[in-house]
PDB file of C-alpha atoms in Angstrom:
ATOM      1  CA  UNK F  24      -1.312 -69.887  12.253  1.00  0.00           C
ATOM      2  CA  UNK F  25       0.209 -72.750  10.259  1.00  0.00           C
ATOM      3  CA  UNK F  26       0.504 -70.507   7.165  1.00  0.00           C
ATOM      4  CA  UNK F  27       2.225 -67.832   9.232  1.00  0.00           C
ATOM      5  CA  UNK F  28       4.725 -70.392  10.526  1.00  0.00           C
ATOM      6  CA  UNK F  29       5.573 -71.495   6.979  1.00  0.00           C
ATOM      7  CA  UNK F  30       5.979 -67.864   5.896  1.00  0.00           C
ATOM      8  CA  UNK F  31       8.373 -67.128   8.785  1.00  0.00           C
ATOM      9  CA  UNK F  32      10.359 -70.263   7.983  1.00  0.00           C
ATOM     10  CA  UNK F  33      10.659 -69.328   4.302  1.00  0.00           C
ATOM     11  CA  UNK F  34      11.698 -65.788   5.197  1.00  0.00           C
ATOM     12  CA  UNK F  35      14.423 -67.106   7.512  1.00  0.00           C
ATOM     13  CA  UNK F  36      15.754 -69.432   4.798  1.00  0.00           C
ATOM     14  CA  UNK F  37      15.843 -66.553   2.299  1.00  0.00           C
ATOM     15  CA  UNK F  38      17.803 -64.444   4.762  1.00  0.00           C
ATOM     16  CA  UNK F  39      20.309 -67.251   5.286  1.00  0.00           C
ATOM     17  CA  UNK F  40      20.769 -67.661   1.516  1.00  0.00           C
ATOM     18  CA  UNK F  41      21.192 -63.906   0.975  1.00  0.00           C
ATOM     19  CA  UNK F  42      23.666 -63.623   3.840  1.00  0.00           C
ATOM     20  CA  UNK F  43      25.672 -66.544   2.499  1.00  0.00           C
ATOM     21  CA  UNK F  44      25.872 -64.883  -0.913  1.00  0.00           C
ATOM     22  CA  UNK F  45      26.861 -61.550   0.640  1.00  0.00           C
ATOM     23  CA  UNK F  46      29.569 -63.174   2.758  1.00  0.00           C
ATOM     24  CA  UNK F  47      30.866 -65.045  -0.281  1.00  0.00           C
ATOM     25  CA  UNK F  48      31.051 -61.825  -2.307  1.00  0.00           C
ATOM     26  CA  UNK F  49      32.652 -60.011   0.627  1.00  0.00           C
ATOM     27  CA  UNK F  50      35.232 -62.770   0.963  1.00  0.00           C
ATOM     28  CA  UNK F  51      36.052 -62.661  -2.743  1.00  0.00           C
ATOM     29  CA  UNK F  52      36.512 -58.887  -2.592  1.00  0.00           C
ATOM     30  CA  UNK F  53      38.730 -59.174   0.473  1.00  0.00           C
ATOM     31  CA  UNK F  54      40.831 -61.876  -1.191  1.00  0.00           C
ATOM     32  CA  UNK F  55      41.294 -59.762  -4.317  1.00  0.00           C
ATOM     33  CA  UNK F  56      42.267 -56.752  -2.228  1.00  0.00           C
ATOM     34  CA  UNK F  57      44.817 -58.776  -0.247  1.00  0.00           C
ATOM     35  CA  UNK F  58      46.286 -60.182  -3.465  1.00  0.00           C
ATOM     36  CA  UNK F  59      46.621 -56.691  -4.906  1.00  0.00           C
ATOM     37  CA  UNK F  60      48.167 -55.374  -1.714  1.00  0.00           C
ATOM     38  CA  UNK F  61      50.603 -58.293  -1.561  1.00  0.00           C
ATOM     39  CA  UNK F  62      51.751 -57.648  -5.131  1.00  0.00           C
ATOM     40  CA  UNK F  63      52.179 -53.939  -4.542  1.00  0.00           C
ATOM     41  CA  UNK F  64      55.542 -52.668  -3.433  1.00  0.00           C
ATOM     42  CA  UNK F  65      54.048 -49.430  -2.169  1.00  0.00           C
ATOM     43  CA  UNK F  66      53.591 -49.086   1.606  1.00  0.00           C
ATOM     44  CA  UNK F  67      49.985 -49.455   2.760  1.00  0.00           C
ATOM     45  CA  UNK F  68      48.393 -46.103   3.486  1.00  0.00           C
ATOM     46  CA  UNK F  69      46.136 -45.410   6.456  1.00  0.00           C
ATOM     47  CA  UNK F  70      43.171 -45.203   4.065  1.00  0.00           C
ATOM     48  CA  UNK F  71      43.812 -48.741   2.845  1.00  0.00           C
ATOM     49  CA  UNK F  72      44.154 -50.014   6.418  1.00  0.00           C
ATOM     50  CA  UNK F  73      40.881 -48.357   7.391  1.00  0.00           C
ATOM     51  CA  UNK F  74      39.235 -50.055   4.420  1.00  0.00           C
ATOM     52  CA  UNK F  75      40.590 -53.434   5.532  1.00  0.00           C
ATOM     53  CA  UNK F  76      39.319 -52.893   9.100  1.00  0.00           C
ATOM     54  CA  UNK F  77      35.894 -51.842   7.830  1.00  0.00           C
ATOM     55  CA  UNK F  78      35.634 -54.897   5.598  1.00  0.00           C
ATOM     56  CA  UNK F  79      36.712 -57.195   8.425  1.00  0.00           C
ATOM     57  CA  UNK F  80      34.113 -55.749  10.786  1.00  0.00           C
ATOM     58  CA  UNK F  81      31.409 -56.034   8.148  1.00  0.00           C
ATOM     59  CA  UNK F  82      32.355 -59.668   7.532  1.00  0.00           C
ATOM     60  CA  UNK F  83      32.222 -60.341  11.278  1.00  0.00           C
ATOM     61  CA  UNK F  84      28.756 -58.775  11.549  1.00  0.00           C
ATOM     62  CA  UNK F  85      27.481 -60.811   8.613  1.00  0.00           C
ATOM     63  CA  UNK F  86      28.885 -64.017  10.071  1.00  0.00           C
ATOM     64  CA  UNK F  87      27.311 -63.303  13.477  1.00  0.00           C
ATOM     65  CA  UNK F  88      23.945 -62.724  11.824  1.00  0.00           C
ATOM     66  CA  UNK F  89      24.321 -65.885   9.774  1.00  0.00           C
ATOM     67  CA  UNK F  90      25.197 -67.910  12.884  1.00  0.00           C
ATOM     68  CA  UNK F  91      22.151 -66.532  14.722  1.00  0.00           C
ATOM     69  CA  UNK F  92      19.853 -67.456  11.849  1.00  0.00           C
ATOM     70  CA  UNK F  93      21.467 -70.876  11.503  1.00  0.00           C
ATOM     71  CA  UNK F  94      20.966 -71.587  15.217  1.00  0.00           C
ATOM     72  CA  UNK F  95      17.295 -70.616  14.966  1.00  0.00           C
ATOM     73  CA  UNK F  96      16.935 -72.788  11.879  1.00  0.00           C
ATOM     74  CA  UNK F  97      18.469 -75.708  13.770  1.00  0.00           C
ATOM     75  CA  UNK F  98      15.990 -75.208  16.620  1.00  0.00           C
ATOM     76  CA  UNK F  99      13.129 -75.085  14.148  1.00  0.00           C
ATOM     77  CA  UNK F 100      14.310 -78.306  12.518  1.00  0.00           C
ATOM     78  CA  UNK F 101      14.592 -79.936  15.953  1.00  0.00           C
ATOM     79  CA  UNK F 102      11.023 -78.906  16.832  1.00  0.00           C
ATOM     80  CA  UNK F 103       9.769 -80.260  13.514  1.00  0.00           C
ATOM     81  CA  UNK F 104      11.635 -83.530  14.058  1.00  0.00           C
ATOM     82  CA  UNK F 105      10.219 -83.873  17.580  1.00  0.00           C
ATOM     83  CA  UNK F 106       6.709 -83.211  16.291  1.00  0.00           C
ATOM     84  CA  UNK F 107       7.147 -85.779  13.508  1.00  0.00           C
ATOM     85  CA  UNK F 108       8.474 -88.385  15.951  1.00  0.00           C
ATOM     86  CA  UNK F 109       5.618 -87.727  18.374  1.00  0.00           C
ATOM     87  CA  UNK F 110       3.080 -87.980  15.580  1.00  0.00           C
ATOM     88  CA  UNK F 111       4.306 -91.501  14.833  1.00  0.00           C
ATOM     89  CA  UNK F 112       3.620 -92.634  18.407  1.00  0.00           C
ATOM     90  CA  UNK F 113       0.512 -94.797  19.031  1.00  0.00           C
ATOM     91  CA  UNK F 114      -1.091 -92.118  21.231  1.00  0.00           C
ATOM     92  CA  UNK F 115      -1.417 -89.850  18.186  1.00  0.00           C
ATOM     93  CA  UNK F 116      -3.253 -92.506  16.202  1.00  0.00           C
ATOM     94  CA  UNK F 117      -6.188 -92.552  18.602  1.00  0.00           C
ATOM     95  CA  UNK F 118      -9.020 -90.393  17.173  1.00  0.00           C
ATOM     96  CA  UNK F 119      -9.727 -87.098  18.928  1.00  0.00           C
ATOM     97  CA  UNK F 120     -13.326 -88.179  19.579  1.00  0.00           C
ATOM     98  CA  UNK F 121     -12.147 -91.132  21.667  1.00  0.00           C
ATOM     99  CA  UNK F 122      -9.777 -88.958  23.713  1.00  0.00           C
ATOM    100  CA  UNK F 123     -12.571 -86.447  24.298  1.00  0.00           C
ATOM    101  CA  UNK F 124     -14.822 -89.244  25.526  1.00  0.00           C
ATOM    102  CA  UNK F 125     -12.100 -90.546  27.872  1.00  0.00           C
ATOM    103  CA  UNK F 126     -11.541 -87.074  29.318  1.00  0.00           C
ATOM    104  CA  UNK F 127     -15.275 -86.618  29.808  1.00  0.00           C
ATOM    105  CA  UNK F 128     -15.470 -89.932  31.678  1.00  0.00           C
ATOM    106  CA  UNK F 129     -12.582 -88.919  33.943  1.00  0.00           C
ATOM    107  CA  UNK F 130     -14.376 -85.671  34.718  1.00  0.00           C
ATOM    108  CA  UNK F 131     -17.727 -87.332  35.417  1.00  0.00           C
ATOM    109  CA  UNK F 132     -16.233 -90.089  37.596  1.00  0.00           C
ATOM    110  CA  UNK F 133     -14.140 -87.760  39.748  1.00  0.00           C
ATOM    111  CA  UNK F 134     -15.091 -87.207  43.374  1.00  0.00           C
ATOM    112  CA  UNK F 135     -16.764 -83.803  43.542  1.00  0.00           C
ATOM    113  CA  UNK F 136     -15.311 -83.238  47.002  1.00  0.00           C
ATOM    114  CA  UNK F 137     -11.803 -83.307  45.525  1.00  0.00           C
ATOM    115  CA  UNK F 138     -12.318 -80.687  42.871  1.00  0.00           C
ATOM    116  CA  UNK F 139      -9.235 -78.665  43.708  1.00  0.00           C
ATOM    117  CA  UNK F 140      -5.721 -79.522  42.599  1.00  0.00           C
ATOM    118  CA  UNK F 141      -2.539 -77.682  43.561  1.00  0.00           C
ATOM    119  CA  UNK F 142      -0.423 -77.068  40.460  1.00  0.00           C
ATOM    120  CA  UNK F 143       2.467 -74.603  40.211  1.00  0.00           C
ATOM    121  CA  UNK F 144       1.387 -73.003  43.482  1.00  0.00           C
ATOM    122  CA  UNK F 145      -2.147 -72.308  42.226  1.00  0.00           C
ATOM    123  CA  UNK F 146      -5.270 -74.189  43.242  1.00  0.00           C
ATOM    124  CA  UNK F 147      -7.217 -75.154  40.137  1.00  0.00           C
ATOM    125  CA  UNK F 148     -10.844 -76.315  40.100  1.00  0.00           C
ATOM    126  CA  UNK F 149      -9.779 -79.626  38.549  1.00  0.00           C
ATOM    127  CA  UNK F 150      -9.755 -83.181  39.876  1.00  0.00           C
ATOM    128  CA  UNK F 151      -6.280 -84.659  40.304  1.00  0.00           C
ATOM    129  CA  UNK F 152      -6.934 -87.365  37.693  1.00  0.00           C
ATOM    130  CA  UNK F 153      -8.008 -84.847  35.043  1.00  0.00           C
ATOM    131  CA  UNK F 154      -5.118 -82.509  35.871  1.00  0.00           C
ATOM    132  CA  UNK F 155      -2.670 -85.408  35.546  1.00  0.00           C
ATOM    133  CA  UNK F 156      -4.055 -86.330  32.120  1.00  0.00           C
ATOM    134  CA  UNK F 157      -3.490 -82.757  30.973  1.00  0.00           C
ATOM    135  CA  UNK F 158       0.172 -83.044  31.929  1.00  0.00           C
ATOM    136  CA  UNK F 159       0.834 -86.109  29.766  1.00  0.00           C
ATOM    137  CA  UNK F 160       1.380 -84.254  26.504  1.00  0.00           C
ATOM    138  CA  UNK F 161       0.441 -81.165  24.536  1.00  0.00           C
ATOM    139  CA  UNK F 162      -2.012 -83.115  22.377  1.00  0.00           C
ATOM    140  CA  UNK F 163      -4.143 -84.131  25.354  1.00  0.00           C
ATOM    141  CA  UNK F 164      -4.115 -80.572  26.699  1.00  0.00           C
ATOM    142  CA  UNK F 165      -5.330 -79.240  23.355  1.00  0.00           C
ATOM    143  CA  UNK F 166      -8.070 -81.867  23.154  1.00  0.00           C
ATOM    144  CA  UNK F 167      -9.158 -81.132  26.736  1.00  0.00           C
ATOM    145  CA  UNK F 168      -9.297 -77.386  26.116  1.00  0.00           C
ATOM    146  CA  UNK F 169     -11.626 -77.939  23.158  1.00  0.00           C
ATOM    147  CA  UNK F 170     -13.866 -80.426  24.984  1.00  0.00           C
ATOM    148  CA  UNK F 171     -16.460 -78.193  26.735  1.00  0.00           C
ATOM    149  CA  UNK F 172     -17.916 -80.993  28.852  1.00  0.00           C
ATOM    150  CA  UNK F 173     -14.605 -81.276  30.710  1.00  0.00           C
ATOM    151  CA  UNK F 174     -15.164 -77.807  32.171  1.00  0.00           C
ATOM    152  CA  UNK F 175     -18.735 -78.110  33.419  1.00  0.00           C
ATOM    153  CA  UNK F 176     -17.855 -78.653  37.094  1.00  0.00           C
ATOM    154  CA  UNK F 177     -16.965 -75.225  38.397  1.00  0.00           C
ATOM    155  CA  UNK F 178     -15.598 -74.763  41.886  1.00  0.00           C
ATOM    156  CA  UNK F 179     -15.156 -71.648  43.991  1.00  0.00           C
ATOM    157  CA  UNK F 180     -12.794 -72.174  46.919  1.00  0.00           C
ATOM    158  CA  UNK F 181     -12.207 -69.443  49.493  1.00  0.00           C
ATOM    159  CA  UNK F 182     -10.605 -71.327  52.351  1.00  0.00           C
ATOM    160  CA  UNK F 183      -7.372 -71.378  54.308  1.00  0.00           C
ATOM    161  CA  UNK F 184      -5.980 -74.024  51.959  1.00  0.00           C
ATOM    162  CA  UNK F 185      -7.641 -73.223  48.634  1.00  0.00           C
ATOM    163  CA  UNK F 186      -8.110 -69.844  46.990  1.00  0.00           C
ATOM    164  CA  UNK F 187      -9.552 -69.839  43.471  1.00  0.00           C
ATOM    165  CA  UNK F 188      -8.206 -67.304  40.981  1.00  0.00           C
ATOM    166  CA  UNK F 189     -10.897 -65.137  39.286  1.00  0.00           C
ATOM    167  CA  UNK F 190      -8.905 -65.234  36.035  1.00  0.00           C
ATOM    168  CA  UNK F 191      -8.706 -69.019  36.015  1.00  0.00           C
ATOM    169  CA  UNK F 192     -12.371 -69.336  37.001  1.00  0.00           C
ATOM    170  CA  UNK F 193     -13.386 -67.127  34.077  1.00  0.00           C
ATOM    171  CA  UNK F 194     -11.192 -69.152  31.710  1.00  0.00           C
ATOM    172  CA  UNK F 195     -12.856 -72.410  32.757  1.00  0.00           C
ATOM    173  CA  UNK F 196     -16.344 -70.945  32.396  1.00  0.00           C
ATOM    174  CA  UNK F 197     -15.434 -69.785  28.896  1.00  0.00           C
ATOM    175  CA  UNK F 198     -14.164 -73.262  28.011  1.00  0.00           C
ATOM    176  CA  UNK F 199     -17.480 -74.835  29.045  1.00  0.00           C
ATOM    177  CA  UNK F 200     -19.058 -73.047  26.092  1.00  0.00           C
ATOM    178  CA  UNK F 201     -22.853 -73.036  26.168  1.00  0.00           C
ATOM    179  CA  UNK F 202     -23.196 -76.230  28.237  1.00  0.00           C
ATOM    180  CA  UNK F 203     -24.898 -76.364  31.624  1.00  0.00           C
ATOM    181  CA  UNK F 204     -22.512 -76.450  34.565  1.00  0.00           C
ATOM    182  CA  UNK F 205     -22.478 -77.368  38.253  1.00  0.00           C
ATOM    183  CA  UNK F 206     -21.272 -74.773  40.744  1.00  0.00           C
ATOM    184  CA  UNK F 207     -19.680 -75.797  44.041  1.00  0.00           C
ATOM    185  CA  UNK F 208     -18.850 -73.108  46.603  1.00  0.00           C
ATOM    186  CA  UNK F 209     -16.498 -73.902  49.495  1.00  0.00           C
ATOM    187  CA  UNK F 210     -16.002 -71.166  52.078  1.00  0.00           C
ATOM    188  CA  UNK F 211     -14.348 -71.335  55.498  1.00  0.00           C
ATOM    189  CA  UNK F 212     -15.913 -69.502  58.425  1.00  0.00           C
ATOM    190  CA  UNK F 213     -12.997 -67.067  58.518  1.00  0.00           C
ATOM    191  CA  UNK F 214     -13.492 -66.157  54.838  1.00  0.00           C
ATOM    192  CA  UNK F 215     -17.218 -65.447  54.646  1.00  0.00           C
ATOM    193  CA  UNK F 216     -16.473 -61.725  54.328  1.00  0.00           C
ATOM    194  CA  UNK F 217     -13.391 -62.188  52.122  1.00  0.00           C
ATOM    195  CA  UNK F 218     -13.490 -59.767  49.126  1.00  0.00           C
ATOM    196  CA  UNK F 219     -12.199 -62.602  46.938  1.00  0.00           C
ATOM    197  CA  UNK F 220     -15.542 -64.384  47.358  1.00  0.00           C
ATOM    198  CA  UNK F 221     -17.362 -61.405  45.834  1.00  0.00           C
ATOM    199  CA  UNK F 222     -14.841 -61.256  42.971  1.00  0.00           C
ATOM    200  CA  UNK F 223     -15.486 -64.901  42.149  1.00  0.00           C
ATOM    201  CA  UNK F 224     -19.263 -64.588  42.378  1.00  0.00           C
ATOM    202  CA  UNK F 225     -19.081 -61.593  40.042  1.00  0.00           C
ATOM    203  CA  UNK F 226     -17.227 -63.750  37.500  1.00  0.00           C
ATOM    204  CA  UNK F 227     -19.921 -66.439  37.698  1.00  0.00           C
ATOM    205  CA  UNK F 228     -22.743 -63.907  37.369  1.00  0.00           C
ATOM    206  CA  UNK F 229     -22.537 -63.576  33.562  1.00  0.00           C
ATOM    207  CA  UNK F 230     -22.774 -67.375  33.193  1.00  0.00           C
ATOM    208  CA  UNK F 231     -25.253 -68.159  35.966  1.00  0.00           C
ATOM    209  CA  UNK F 232     -28.148 -68.830  33.563  1.00  0.00           C
ATOM    210  CA  UNK F 233     -26.325 -72.029  32.550  1.00  0.00           C
ATOM    211  CA  UNK F 234     -25.975 -73.276  36.132  1.00  0.00           C
ATOM    212  CA  UNK F 235     -28.058 -76.400  36.823  1.00  0.00           C
ATOM    213  CA  UNK F 236     -26.829 -77.185  40.348  1.00  0.00           C
ATOM    214  CA  UNK F 237     -25.358 -75.183  43.229  1.00  0.00           C
ATOM    215  CA  UNK F 238     -23.629 -76.798  46.174  1.00  0.00           C
ATOM    216  CA  UNK F 239     -22.533 -74.695  49.151  1.00  0.00           C
ATOM    217  CA  UNK F 240     -20.168 -76.138  51.750  1.00  0.00           C
ATOM    218  CA  UNK F 241     -19.183 -74.277  54.889  1.00  0.00           C
ATOM    219  CA  UNK F 242     -18.306 -77.058  57.264  1.00  0.00           C
ATOM    220  CA  UNK F 243     -20.983 -77.664  59.892  1.00  0.00           C
ATOM    221  CA  UNK F 244     -21.770 -74.042  60.611  1.00  0.00           C
ATOM    222  CA  UNK F 245     -25.401 -73.442  59.604  1.00  0.00           C
ATOM    223  CA  UNK F 246     -24.947 -69.729  60.183  1.00  0.00           C
ATOM    224  CA  UNK F 247     -22.226 -69.685  57.549  1.00  0.00           C
ATOM    225  CA  UNK F 248     -24.468 -71.319  54.954  1.00  0.00           C
ATOM    226  CA  UNK F 249     -27.151 -68.788  55.776  1.00  0.00           C
ATOM    227  CA  UNK F 250     -24.645 -65.971  55.289  1.00  0.00           C
ATOM    228  CA  UNK F 251     -23.421 -67.349  51.968  1.00  0.00           C
ATOM    229  CA  UNK F 252     -26.987 -67.836  50.750  1.00  0.00           C
ATOM    230  CA  UNK F 253     -27.763 -64.234  51.666  1.00  0.00           C
ATOM    231  CA  UNK F 254     -24.702 -63.017  49.770  1.00  0.00           C
ATOM    232  CA  UNK F 255     -25.756 -65.006  46.691  1.00  0.00           C
ATOM    233  CA  UNK F 256     -29.321 -63.635  46.877  1.00  0.00           C
ATOM    234  CA  UNK F 257     -27.908 -60.107  46.871  1.00  0.00           C
ATOM    235  CA  UNK F 258     -26.685 -60.721  43.320  1.00  0.00           C
ATOM    236  CA  UNK F 259     -30.259 -61.265  42.142  1.00  0.00           C
ATOM    237  CA  UNK F 260     -29.321 -64.315  40.105  1.00  0.00           C
ATOM    238  CA  UNK F 261     -31.916 -65.979  37.878  1.00  0.00           C
ATOM    239  CA  UNK F 262     -31.527 -69.753  37.438  1.00  0.00           C
ATOM    240  CA  UNK F 263     -33.675 -70.956  34.512  1.00  0.00           C
ATOM    241  CA  UNK F 264     -31.692 -74.221  34.323  1.00  0.00           C
ATOM    242  CA  UNK F 265     -31.410 -74.866  38.078  1.00  0.00           C
ATOM    243  CA  UNK F 266     -32.398 -78.364  39.200  1.00  0.00           C
ATOM    244  CA  UNK F 267     -31.000 -78.494  42.738  1.00  0.00           C
TER     245      UNK F 267
END
């Protein structure tokens, strides 16, 4: 990806240089034509006027293209400057291994009952503390994404307040890599038969062999827990790593 970025940057700089040369040549030709026309005592014909209009339009097009490329080049330089400035900050001098360890500690120390955070209108199976750390800067987000242990607490919420997205659930399971994970299922009485629950369980199914703990919460309704357990049994899951 870095090589592609350099290639695009070099290509843009070449285009700017070529356009500048073309505009310079076009300007010289226009100047010579105006000098010749000014020295001539003959009236300008319609053909000459059409040529002048064509040249002017071509010059305008070239200048517009040059401006567009220059603006993009300025943005690129600004991004590079911002990256360089950020890289000089103390936070960037901390080794990735230490940040990974910190993120793992935040995950492990979080209250399991609070594993649902509202962000951008979507409930994520993340503790508030871990979600907040991910918002600090792009570097921390990248480190978190590539730290599988941060994604080993998986939550399915099908309640009036929380509704887990199957796409996001699958993404988190993928990020946990080959590590064992804990599965927490929260279902309200009114949502025991919600199709979303089956969608989420289907997502978990391909990863269930890595599940070492399952926690089912349905309030105080024993009948609900019995119903959820029956639904889970219908999937015929095998739990070679299950401990509790």
